Short mmCIF file of C-alpha atoms in Angstrom, two decimals:
data_model
loop_
_atom_site.label_atom_id
_atom_site.label_comp_id
_atom_site.label_asym_id
_atom_site.label_seq_id
_atom_site.Cartn_x
_atom_site.Cartn_y
_atom_site.Cartn_z
CA MET P 42 41.40 133.45 106.84
CA LYS P 43 43.37 133.99 103.62
CA LEU P 44 46.21 135.44 105.62
CA ARG P 45 46.32 132.38 107.89
CA THR P 46 46.26 130.03 104.88
CA LEU P 47 49.14 131.95 103.31
CA PHE P 48 51.09 131.79 106.56
CA VAL P 49 50.61 128.00 106.88
CA THR P 50 51.61 127.49 103.24
CA CYS P 51 54.79 129.52 103.69
CA LEU P 52 55.59 127.63 106.88
CA LEU P 53 55.21 124.29 105.09
CA LEU P 54 57.40 125.41 102.20
CA TRP P 55 60.06 126.66 104.61
CA SER P 56 59.97 123.35 106.49
CA LEU P 57 60.41 121.40 103.26
CA MET P 58 63.39 123.55 102.30
CA LEU P 59 64.99 122.99 105.69
CA LEU P 60 64.35 119.25 105.43
CA SER P 61 65.95 119.13 101.98
CA LEU P 62 69.01 121.05 103.17
CA PHE P 63 69.26 118.76 106.18
CA ILE P 64 69.17 115.63 103.98
CA ILE P 65 71.79 117.02 101.60
CA PHE P 66 74.04 118.02 104.50
CA ASN P 67 73.71 114.59 106.08
CA HIS P 68 74.56 112.85 102.83
CA ARG P 69 77.67 114.96 102.37
CA LEU P 70 78.68 114.44 105.96
CA LEU P 71 78.18 110.70 105.58
CA ASP P 72 80.25 110.70 102.38
CA ALA P 73 83.04 112.63 104.08
CA MET P 74 83.02 110.31 107.06
CA THR P 75 83.10 107.28 104.78
CA VAL P 76 85.98 108.55 102.67
CA ASN P 77 88.04 109.47 105.75
CA SER P 78 87.27 106.24 107.54
CA PRO P 79 90.25 103.87 108.00
CA SER P 80 88.20 101.10 106.47
CA TYR P 81 87.55 102.98 103.23
CA SER P 82 90.17 103.25 100.51
CA GLY P 83 88.32 105.37 97.95
CA LYS P 84 88.95 102.52 95.49
CA PRO P 85 86.70 99.81 94.15
CA ARG P 86 86.50 96.50 95.96
CA GLU P 87 88.73 94.88 93.34
CA ASP P 88 91.71 96.95 94.59
CA LYS P 89 91.27 95.60 98.09
CA LEU P 90 91.55 92.16 96.55
CA LEU P 91 94.73 93.20 94.69
CA GLY P 92 93.40 92.56 91.22
CA GLY P 93 91.81 89.27 92.21
CA LEU P 94 94.83 87.82 94.05
CA LEU P 95 93.00 87.69 97.38
CA SER P 96 89.92 85.71 98.33
CA GLU P 97 86.84 87.34 99.86
CA GLU P 98 86.22 84.34 102.10
CA PHE P 99 88.14 85.66 105.12
CA ASP P 100 86.78 87.53 108.10
CA GLU P 101 88.36 90.97 107.80
CA GLY P 102 88.82 91.42 111.53
CA SER P 103 90.89 88.27 111.91
CA CYS P 104 93.65 89.72 109.72
CA LEU P 105 93.36 93.47 109.20
CA SER P 106 96.35 93.72 106.88
CA ARG P 107 94.84 91.42 104.27
CA TYR P 108 92.30 93.96 103.01
CA GLN P 109 93.70 97.20 104.47
CA SER P 110 97.01 97.19 102.62
CA SER P 111 95.44 99.20 99.79
CA LEU P 112 94.83 102.04 102.26
CA TYR P 113 98.55 102.54 102.78
CA ARG P 114 100.07 101.56 99.46
CA LYS P 115 99.77 103.18 96.07
CA PRO P 116 97.97 100.99 93.53
CA SER P 117 100.41 98.58 91.95
CA PRO P 118 101.15 99.21 88.26
CA TYR P 119 101.65 95.45 87.88
CA GLU P 120 98.40 93.59 87.34
CA PRO P 121 98.37 89.85 88.05
CA SER P 122 97.52 87.73 85.04
CA GLU P 123 94.11 86.10 84.86
CA TYR P 124 95.91 82.78 84.63
CA LEU P 125 97.75 83.42 87.92
CA VAL P 126 94.49 84.37 89.65
CA SER P 127 92.85 81.20 88.33
CA LYS P 128 95.85 79.08 89.36
CA LEU P 129 95.73 80.45 92.90
CA LYS P 130 92.01 79.68 93.20
CA SER P 131 92.69 76.12 92.03
CA TYR P 132 95.49 75.85 94.56
CA GLU P 133 93.17 76.99 97.36
CA MET P 134 90.74 74.21 96.46
CA LEU P 135 93.59 71.69 96.46
CA HIS P 136 94.75 72.88 99.87
CA LYS P 137 91.23 72.51 101.25
CA ARG P 138 91.07 68.91 99.97
CA CYS P 139 94.54 67.91 101.12
CA GLY P 140 95.47 70.19 104.00
CA PRO P 141 95.81 69.33 107.70
CA GLY P 142 92.66 67.90 109.26
CA THR P 143 91.38 66.29 106.05
CA GLU P 144 91.00 62.58 105.40
CA ALA P 145 93.39 62.89 102.47
CA PHE P 146 96.08 64.35 104.74
CA LYS P 147 95.53 61.58 107.27
CA ARG P 148 95.92 58.89 104.60
CA ALA P 149 99.01 60.53 103.12
CA THR P 150 100.60 60.73 106.57
CA GLU P 151 99.86 57.08 107.29
CA GLN P 152 101.57 56.08 104.03
CA LEU P 153 104.92 57.61 105.00
CA GLY P 154 107.52 54.90 104.59
CA HIS P 155 105.11 52.66 102.63
CA ASP P 156 104.05 52.11 99.01
CA THR P 157 103.82 55.50 97.30
CA ARG P 158 101.23 54.28 94.79
CA SER P 159 98.47 54.41 97.41
CA CYS P 160 98.98 58.05 98.42
CA GLY P 161 96.17 59.42 96.24
CA GLU P 162 96.12 62.84 94.57
CA CYS P 163 97.74 64.76 97.41
CA ARG P 164 101.44 65.54 97.36
CA TYR P 165 103.23 67.94 99.69
CA ILE P 166 106.22 70.18 100.16
CA VAL P 167 107.12 71.03 103.76
CA TRP P 168 109.00 74.29 104.27
CA VAL P 169 111.53 74.33 107.11
CA ALA P 170 112.46 77.68 108.68
CA VAL P 171 116.04 78.95 108.50
CA HIS P 172 118.07 81.66 110.22
CA GLY P 173 117.14 85.25 109.33
CA LEU P 174 113.65 86.57 108.62
CA GLY P 175 114.52 87.88 105.15
CA ASN P 176 116.01 84.50 104.24
CA ARG P 177 112.88 82.76 105.48
CA ILE P 178 110.56 84.94 103.44
CA VAL P 179 112.40 84.63 100.11
CA SER P 180 112.75 80.86 100.54
CA LEU P 181 109.07 80.55 101.51
CA VAL P 182 107.93 82.36 98.36
CA SER P 183 110.25 80.12 96.32
CA ALA P 184 108.78 76.98 97.87
CA PHE P 185 105.24 78.21 97.18
CA LEU P 186 106.01 78.83 93.52
CA TYR P 187 107.41 75.30 93.27
CA ALA P 188 104.21 74.01 94.92
CA LEU P 189 102.13 75.85 92.31
CA LEU P 190 104.17 74.45 89.44
CA THR P 191 104.06 70.86 90.68
CA GLU P 192 100.55 70.84 92.24
CA ARG P 193 101.82 70.23 95.74
CA VAL P 194 100.41 71.49 99.02
CA LEU P 195 102.71 73.88 100.89
CA LEU P 196 102.96 73.28 104.65
CA LEU P 197 105.06 75.15 107.20
CA ASP P 198 107.05 73.30 109.82
CA GLN P 199 106.30 74.82 113.23
CA GLY P 200 109.80 74.27 114.57
CA THR P 201 109.96 78.06 114.37
CA ASP P 202 106.62 79.67 115.06
CA MET P 203 105.44 81.83 112.14
CA ARG P 204 101.98 82.37 113.60
CA HIS P 205 102.98 85.55 115.40
CA LEU P 206 104.21 87.03 112.10
CA PHE P 207 101.77 86.03 109.34
CA CYS P 208 98.08 85.31 109.01
CA GLU P 209 96.87 82.14 107.34
CA PRO P 210 96.88 82.84 103.57
CA PHE P 211 94.55 80.06 102.35
CA PRO P 212 90.81 80.25 103.13
CA GLY P 213 89.12 77.49 105.12
CA THR P 214 92.30 75.60 105.98
CA SER P 215 95.76 75.94 107.53
CA TRP P 216 99.27 76.01 106.11
CA LEU P 217 100.80 74.92 109.44
CA LEU P 218 102.09 71.38 109.74
CA PRO P 219 100.68 69.68 112.88
CA HIS P 220 103.12 69.51 115.79
CA ASP P 221 102.77 65.73 115.98
CA PHE P 222 103.67 65.17 112.32
CA PRO P 223 106.07 62.18 112.38
CA LEU P 224 108.38 62.98 109.46
CA MET P 225 110.37 65.84 111.02
CA ASP P 226 111.96 63.52 113.59
CA GLN P 227 113.11 61.14 110.85
CA LEU P 228 115.11 63.54 108.70
CA ASP P 229 118.81 62.77 108.37
CA SER P 230 121.48 62.98 105.71
CA SER P 231 120.63 59.51 104.40
CA ARG P 232 117.31 60.84 103.08
CA CYS P 233 118.87 63.98 101.62
CA TYR P 234 118.38 63.95 97.86
CA GLY P 235 121.94 65.10 97.13
CA THR P 236 123.40 62.41 99.36
CA MET P 237 121.25 59.72 97.76
CA LEU P 238 122.41 60.81 94.30
CA ARG P 239 126.06 60.81 95.37
CA THR P 240 125.82 57.31 96.87
CA ASP P 241 123.70 55.94 93.98
CA ALA P 242 120.87 55.17 96.39
CA ILE P 243 118.62 56.87 93.85
CA ASN P 244 118.96 58.27 90.35
CA SER P 245 116.84 59.83 87.65
CA THR P 246 116.40 56.48 85.88
CA THR P 247 115.20 54.62 88.97
CA THR P 248 112.58 52.07 87.99
CA GLY P 249 112.13 50.54 91.43
CA THR P 250 110.32 51.84 94.46
CA ILE P 251 109.89 55.59 94.65
CA PRO P 252 110.72 56.88 98.16
CA SER P 253 107.76 58.25 100.12
CA TYR P 254 109.73 61.37 101.08
CA LEU P 255 112.90 63.27 100.20
CA TYR P 256 114.83 65.97 101.99
CA LEU P 257 115.97 68.86 99.77
CA TYR P 258 119.00 70.70 101.12
CA LEU P 259 119.09 74.04 99.29
CA ILE P 260 121.06 76.16 101.77
CA HIS P 261 123.74 78.46 100.31
CA ASP P 262 126.54 75.96 101.13
CA TYR P 263 124.87 73.07 99.29
CA GLU P 264 126.98 70.79 97.13
CA ASP P 265 126.81 69.91 93.43
CA HIS P 266 124.60 66.85 93.94
CA ASP P 267 122.09 68.94 95.93
CA LYS P 268 122.00 71.42 93.04
CA MET P 269 120.89 68.66 90.69
CA PHE P 270 117.41 69.46 92.02
CA PHE P 271 117.31 72.13 89.32
CA CYS P 272 117.89 69.65 86.48
CA GLU P 273 115.06 68.57 84.22
CA ARG P 274 115.84 64.86 84.42
CA GLU P 275 115.93 64.97 88.22
CA GLN P 276 112.55 66.68 88.32
CA ASN P 277 111.06 63.72 86.47
CA LEU P 278 111.82 61.58 89.50
CA ILE P 279 111.15 64.18 92.21
CA ARG P 280 107.63 64.88 90.98
CA GLN P 281 106.70 61.26 91.79
CA VAL P 282 107.69 61.55 95.48
CA PRO P 283 104.66 62.28 97.71
CA TRP P 284 106.49 64.24 100.42
CA LEU P 285 109.30 66.77 99.98
CA VAL P 286 110.96 68.67 102.81
CA SER P 287 112.66 71.86 101.65
CA ASN P 288 115.36 73.54 103.71
CA SER P 289 116.59 76.70 102.00
CA ASN P 290 117.69 80.25 102.74
CA GLN P 291 117.74 81.32 99.11
CA TYR P 292 115.42 82.80 96.50
CA PHE P 293 115.81 79.96 94.02
CA VAL P 294 112.99 81.11 91.71
CA PRO P 295 115.29 82.16 88.80
CA SER P 296 116.59 78.60 88.41
CA LEU P 297 113.03 77.28 88.22
CA TRP P 298 112.64 79.42 85.09
CA LEU P 299 115.60 77.56 83.56
CA ILE P 300 113.91 74.15 83.86
CA PRO P 301 112.38 73.60 80.40
CA SER P 302 109.24 71.80 81.59
CA PHE P 303 108.35 74.78 83.83
CA GLN P 304 108.98 77.62 81.40
CA ILE P 305 105.69 77.61 79.47
CA GLU P 306 103.66 77.53 82.68
CA LEU P 307 105.74 80.27 84.26
CA ILE P 308 105.36 82.57 81.27
CA LYS P 309 101.59 82.10 81.41
CA LEU P 310 101.56 82.81 85.14
CA PHE P 311 103.87 85.83 84.92
CA PRO P 312 103.83 87.49 81.48
CA GLN P 313 105.85 90.26 83.13
CA LYS P 314 108.72 88.13 84.31
CA ASP P 315 110.01 90.28 87.17
CA THR P 316 106.73 90.29 89.12
CA VAL P 317 106.97 86.82 90.72
CA PHE P 318 107.86 87.94 94.23
CA HIS P 319 105.63 91.02 93.98
CA HIS P 320 102.48 89.01 93.28
CA LEU P 321 103.18 85.92 95.36
CA GLY P 322 104.49 87.97 98.28
CA ARG P 323 101.33 90.11 98.38
CA TYR P 324 99.22 86.95 98.13
CA LEU P 325 101.00 85.02 100.89
CA LEU P 326 102.43 87.50 103.37
CA HIS P 327 99.81 89.22 105.51
CA PRO P 328 101.19 90.55 108.82
CA THR P 329 99.24 89.57 111.92
CA ASN P 330 97.12 92.18 113.68
CA GLN P 331 99.86 92.81 116.23
CA VAL P 332 102.46 93.47 113.52
CA TRP P 333 99.95 95.47 111.47
CA GLY P 334 99.44 97.71 114.50
CA LEU P 335 103.18 98.45 114.60
CA ILE P 336 103.11 99.28 110.89
CA THR P 337 100.04 101.51 110.82
CA ARG P 338 100.83 103.44 114.01
CA PHE P 339 104.29 104.35 112.74
CA TYR P 340 103.07 105.15 109.24
CA ASN P 341 100.24 107.39 110.42
CA ALA P 342 102.46 109.20 112.92
CA TYR P 343 105.52 109.85 110.75
CA LEU P 344 105.06 109.08 107.06
CA SER P 345 101.46 109.78 106.10
CA ARG P 346 101.72 113.58 105.79
CA ALA P 347 104.95 113.70 103.79
CA ASP P 348 104.98 114.79 100.16
CA GLU P 349 107.67 112.21 99.41
CA THR P 350 109.02 109.25 101.35
CA LEU P 351 112.41 107.59 101.03
CA GLY P 352 113.37 104.30 102.60
CA VAL P 353 117.02 103.61 103.48
CA GLN P 354 117.88 100.08 104.63
CA VAL P 355 121.34 99.72 106.13
CA ARG P 356 122.97 96.32 106.58
CA VAL P 357 126.60 96.33 107.75
CA TYR P 358 128.67 93.29 106.81
CA SER P 359 132.04 94.46 108.14
CA ASN P 360 133.83 93.00 111.12
CA PRO P 361 133.59 94.87 113.39
CA ASP P 362 130.19 96.14 112.40
CA GLY P 363 128.17 99.02 113.88
CA TYR P 364 128.51 102.63 112.77
CA LEU P 365 131.15 103.07 110.07
CA GLU P 366 132.07 106.41 108.54
CA HIS P 367 132.59 105.02 105.05
CA VAL P 368 129.06 103.54 105.10
CA ILE P 369 127.33 106.83 105.97
CA ASN P 370 129.49 108.52 103.32
CA GLN P 371 128.32 105.91 100.83
CA ILE P 372 124.66 106.50 101.73
CA LEU P 373 125.06 110.27 101.33
CA SER P 374 126.96 109.89 98.07
CA CYS P 375 124.25 107.64 96.63
CA THR P 376 121.20 109.55 97.81
CA GLN P 377 122.52 112.98 96.78
CA ARG P 378 124.04 111.87 93.49
CA GLU P 379 120.76 110.19 92.51
CA LYS P 380 118.81 113.22 93.80
CA LEU P 381 116.94 111.12 96.33
CA LEU P 382 117.89 113.61 99.06
CA PRO P 383 118.64 117.33 98.59
CA GLU P 384 122.13 118.67 99.07
CA LEU P 385 122.93 120.98 101.97
CA THR P 386 123.62 124.68 101.54
CA THR P 387 124.15 127.89 103.48
CA LEU P 388 121.23 129.87 104.82
CA GLU P 389 122.06 132.77 102.50
CA SER P 390 122.05 130.53 99.41
CA GLN P 391 118.79 128.95 100.51
CA VAL P 392 117.12 132.37 100.70
CA THR P 393 118.02 133.17 97.10
CA ASN P 394 117.43 129.67 95.70
CA LYS P 395 114.39 128.67 97.72
CA SER P 396 111.90 126.55 95.84
CA THR P 397 108.50 128.10 95.23
CA SER P 398 106.92 124.94 96.59
CA PRO P 399 109.19 123.32 99.19
CA LYS P 400 108.34 119.71 100.01
CA LEU P 401 108.23 117.71 103.19
CA LYS P 402 110.41 114.61 102.76
CA ALA P 403 110.20 111.79 105.29
CA VAL P 404 113.18 109.44 105.42
CA LEU P 405 112.65 106.02 106.98
CA VAL P 406 115.93 104.44 108.09
CA THR P 407 116.06 100.80 109.17
CA SER P 408 119.23 99.56 110.81
CA LEU P 409 120.36 97.69 113.89
CA TYR P 410 122.31 100.81 114.83
CA PRO P 411 120.97 104.33 115.60
CA GLU P 412 123.95 106.37 114.40
CA TYR P 413 123.06 106.33 110.69
CA SER P 414 119.67 107.97 111.18
CA GLU P 415 121.07 110.30 113.86
CA LYS P 416 123.74 111.51 111.42
CA LEU P 417 121.18 112.21 108.70
CA ARG P 418 118.80 113.87 111.15
CA ALA P 419 121.52 116.15 112.52
CA MET P 420 122.68 117.15 109.04
CA TYR P 421 119.27 118.33 107.89
CA TRP P 422 118.54 120.01 111.22
CA GLU P 423 121.80 121.96 111.40
CA SER P 424 121.89 123.04 107.73
CA PRO P 425 119.14 123.96 105.25
CA SER P 426 118.61 122.00 102.06
CA SER P 427 119.43 123.55 98.71
CA ARG P 428 115.81 123.70 97.55
CA GLY P 429 114.29 124.63 100.88
CA ASP P 430 112.71 121.20 101.34
CA MET P 431 112.14 119.96 104.88
CA VAL P 432 113.75 116.58 105.55
CA GLN P 433 112.61 114.60 108.57
CA VAL P 434 114.38 111.36 109.48
CA TYR P 435 112.84 108.51 111.47
CA GLN P 436 114.00 105.10 112.66
CA PRO P 437 111.47 102.67 114.18
CA SER P 438 113.87 100.49 116.21
CA GLN P 439 117.51 100.20 117.24
CA GLU P 440 118.05 96.58 118.24
CA MET P 441 121.90 96.75 118.08
CA PHE P 442 122.23 93.03 117.18
CA GLN P 443 120.14 90.47 115.34
CA GLN P 444 117.89 88.36 117.59
CA THR P 445 116.36 85.83 115.22
CA ASP P 446 113.57 83.70 116.75
CA GLU P 447 112.89 86.28 119.48
CA LYS P 448 109.22 87.10 118.96
CA LEU P 449 109.15 90.89 119.32
CA HIS P 450 112.42 91.32 117.42
CA ASP P 451 111.06 89.35 114.45
CA GLN P 452 107.79 91.30 114.57
CA LYS P 453 109.67 94.60 114.49
CA ALA P 454 111.81 93.35 111.61
CA LEU P 455 108.72 92.38 109.60
CA ALA P 456 107.10 95.73 110.37
CA GLU P 457 110.18 97.56 109.12
CA MET P 458 110.33 95.51 105.90
CA TYR P 459 106.70 96.38 105.27
CA LEU P 460 107.18 100.07 106.10
CA LEU P 461 110.09 100.25 103.64
CA SER P 462 107.81 98.74 100.99
CA LEU P 463 105.36 101.64 101.51
CA THR P 464 107.92 104.33 100.63
CA ASP P 465 108.05 106.10 97.27
CA LYS P 466 111.74 105.38 96.66
CA LEU P 467 114.09 102.92 98.27
CA VAL P 468 117.81 102.45 98.93
CA THR P 469 118.93 99.01 100.11
CA SER P 470 122.16 97.28 101.06
CA GLY P 471 123.45 94.85 98.46
CA LEU P 472 122.94 91.12 99.12
CA SER P 473 120.39 91.81 101.86
CA THR P 474 117.26 89.66 101.73
CA PHE P 475 115.69 92.20 104.12
CA GLY P 476 115.91 94.77 101.34
CA TYR P 477 114.78 92.27 98.69
CA VAL P 478 111.54 91.65 100.59
CA ALA P 479 110.83 95.39 100.89
CA GLN P 480 111.37 96.18 97.21
CA GLY P 481 109.44 93.11 96.07
CA LEU P 482 106.37 93.83 98.20
CA GLY P 483 106.43 97.49 97.19
CA GLY P 484 106.99 96.86 93.49
CA LEU P 485 110.06 99.13 93.72
CA LYS P 486 113.31 99.10 91.79
CA ALA P 487 115.67 100.05 94.58
CA TRP P 488 119.03 101.79 94.45
CA ILE P 489 121.39 99.07 95.67
CA LEU P 490 124.41 100.04 97.78
CA TYR P 491 127.50 98.15 96.65
CA ARG P 492 129.22 96.14 99.35
CA PRO P 493 132.27 98.14 100.56
CA THR P 494 135.72 96.60 100.44
CA ASN P 495 138.75 97.58 102.55
CA HIS P 496 136.57 99.97 104.60
CA THR P 497 136.31 102.47 101.75
CA THR P 498 133.30 104.01 100.04
CA PRO P 499 132.70 102.33 96.66
CA ASP P 500 132.72 104.45 93.52
CA PRO P 501 130.07 104.44 92.21
CA PRO P 502 128.31 104.03 95.57
CA CYS P 503 125.15 102.40 94.26
CA VAL P 504 123.33 101.08 91.20
CA ARG P 505 119.66 101.17 90.24
CA ALA P 506 118.10 97.71 90.19
CA VAL P 507 116.91 96.67 86.74
CA SER P 508 114.10 94.64 88.31
CA MET P 509 112.35 94.34 91.67
CA GLU P 510 113.11 90.62 91.93
CA PRO P 511 115.48 89.24 94.62
CA CYS P 512 118.85 87.84 93.62
CA PHE P 513 119.53 84.09 93.78
CA HIS P 514 122.98 84.28 95.36
CA ARG P 515 124.13 80.69 94.88
CA PRO P 516 122.64 79.21 91.71
CA PRO P 517 123.74 75.86 90.22
CA PRO P 518 127.33 75.77 88.88
CA ILE P 519 128.08 76.74 85.32
CA ASN P 520 129.24 73.21 84.56
CA GLY P 521 125.93 71.71 85.68
CA CYS P 522 122.71 71.10 83.77
CA GLN P 523 122.05 74.87 83.67
CA ALA P 524 125.21 75.91 81.89
CA LYS P 525 126.63 79.42 81.60
CA THR P 526 125.61 79.61 77.96
CA THR P 527 122.01 78.92 78.98
CA VAL P 528 121.98 81.80 81.49
CA ASN P 529 123.60 84.25 79.09
CA SER P 530 121.23 83.42 76.26
CA THR P 531 118.02 83.56 78.31
CA ARG P 532 116.13 86.84 77.97
CA PHE P 533 114.59 86.79 81.42
CA VAL P 534 117.50 85.63 83.62
CA ARG P 535 120.57 87.83 84.11
CA ARG P 536 123.48 88.21 86.48
CA CYS P 537 122.69 90.26 89.60
CA GLU P 538 123.77 93.89 89.71
CA GLU P 539 125.64 93.67 93.01
CA TRP P 540 126.68 89.99 92.92
CA THR P 541 127.85 88.77 89.55
CA THR P 542 127.83 85.09 90.52
CA GLY P 543 124.11 85.37 91.33
CA ILE P 544 121.18 85.44 88.92
CA LYS P 545 117.84 87.24 88.92
CA LEU P 546 114.69 87.59 86.85
CA VAL P 547 114.32 90.61 84.59
CA ASP P 548 111.72 91.76 82.10
CA SER P 549 114.04 93.34 79.58
CA THR P 550 116.96 92.42 77.36
CA ASP P 551 119.35 94.72 79.19
CA VAL P 552 122.67 93.09 79.97
CA PHE P 553 124.47 94.26 83.10
#
């Protein structure tokens, strides 16, 4: 009897031990599965919301990139200010009250061409798409910042469909202008703000009827009267106009910082001055699920296992364009001089100088032409690197020529911009808005390739960007309301590294 009791007791104890081990094992297995799951970042929820930039109101499945970006990108060292987060939440509420489908939007639309005093609280800026995806993105971010500063609602004209590129950024509403919106068919040069100033149809001291809409022509070839948009006294009138239509291919943000009435607000929004595109771009620009699939499949297949990643964006401006020997020489000169890529050596030298811990380096090349990546790939296949590192070169697409407004081409272009922004270090072609978008989203200070002249490799071949902000290529003239002395004496606006007639935001007192 005692023996049977002892046996039962031992059996129970053994069962309890097995049960405990089973529970512990299951918990560890569950933890491992959770950590390795694509939907888990190993970071607190706040990181998925990018420091509070993003709203939790969206359905995650409708736009995977919105909350999954933190899985593929290192945490940003640039925290958005609490004031910016608060301002964006206030804007979202304004957009819900005034956006398409609301009574306020209906009333504001009906008042087009009538008395502006009855338009209510809602005022708008309509963004019109331009040629080139990089140009569109930098001008879109510029228009949104202006909307924030002036409490306007940003709406996108659907003349060029952006729905296949970006998810809706504002919860519970749309940023797309309805197709039947009447104003777009009425735009002509007579309602262009610069033209009206030149013909004295309107001026900053107008005391009569305020027009119900104005057309802002801010393309790179705009004239002096168009550039008066960036003058303080002109803003006093413009802010009273209910509807603005902005047509631009430029990143005109730096000149907004030079308008005195905007400066205090901008400094509160962006205490670190060179983070404007970084924060607003990550807030606004969420690739659609189709584009996100292109991004994640390529990243997981080719970049995810590398110890270091380098992005190289090649834009050829020469005529004829295509593969040019002096351009590949410039890329090699820059990347090896700046130690972004290892130099080549002989097999014998590599044996004696081999690094104790060789690294796997993945190089992402984006270009319309395949020869640049093929040249790099062949070099590091045929000869060993000086430190024994393995260099693997990849290029997602080879479109040969730009096909703006072709759906799949634009989707591939956006995917490549985003992939470049995920790299550890970045080399871009000077003056390229494609490269500006990549460095801004990634919070990277790229090495900028100088534009070659006379088909020769520049010396030096490249320069390190002092900030991650895009360059405003065609700012107002020095004899305008934002004079040269103003630019040179402003701590946070400097001449661009690769284009001395352009200006950009910086967060230091360095002078180029």
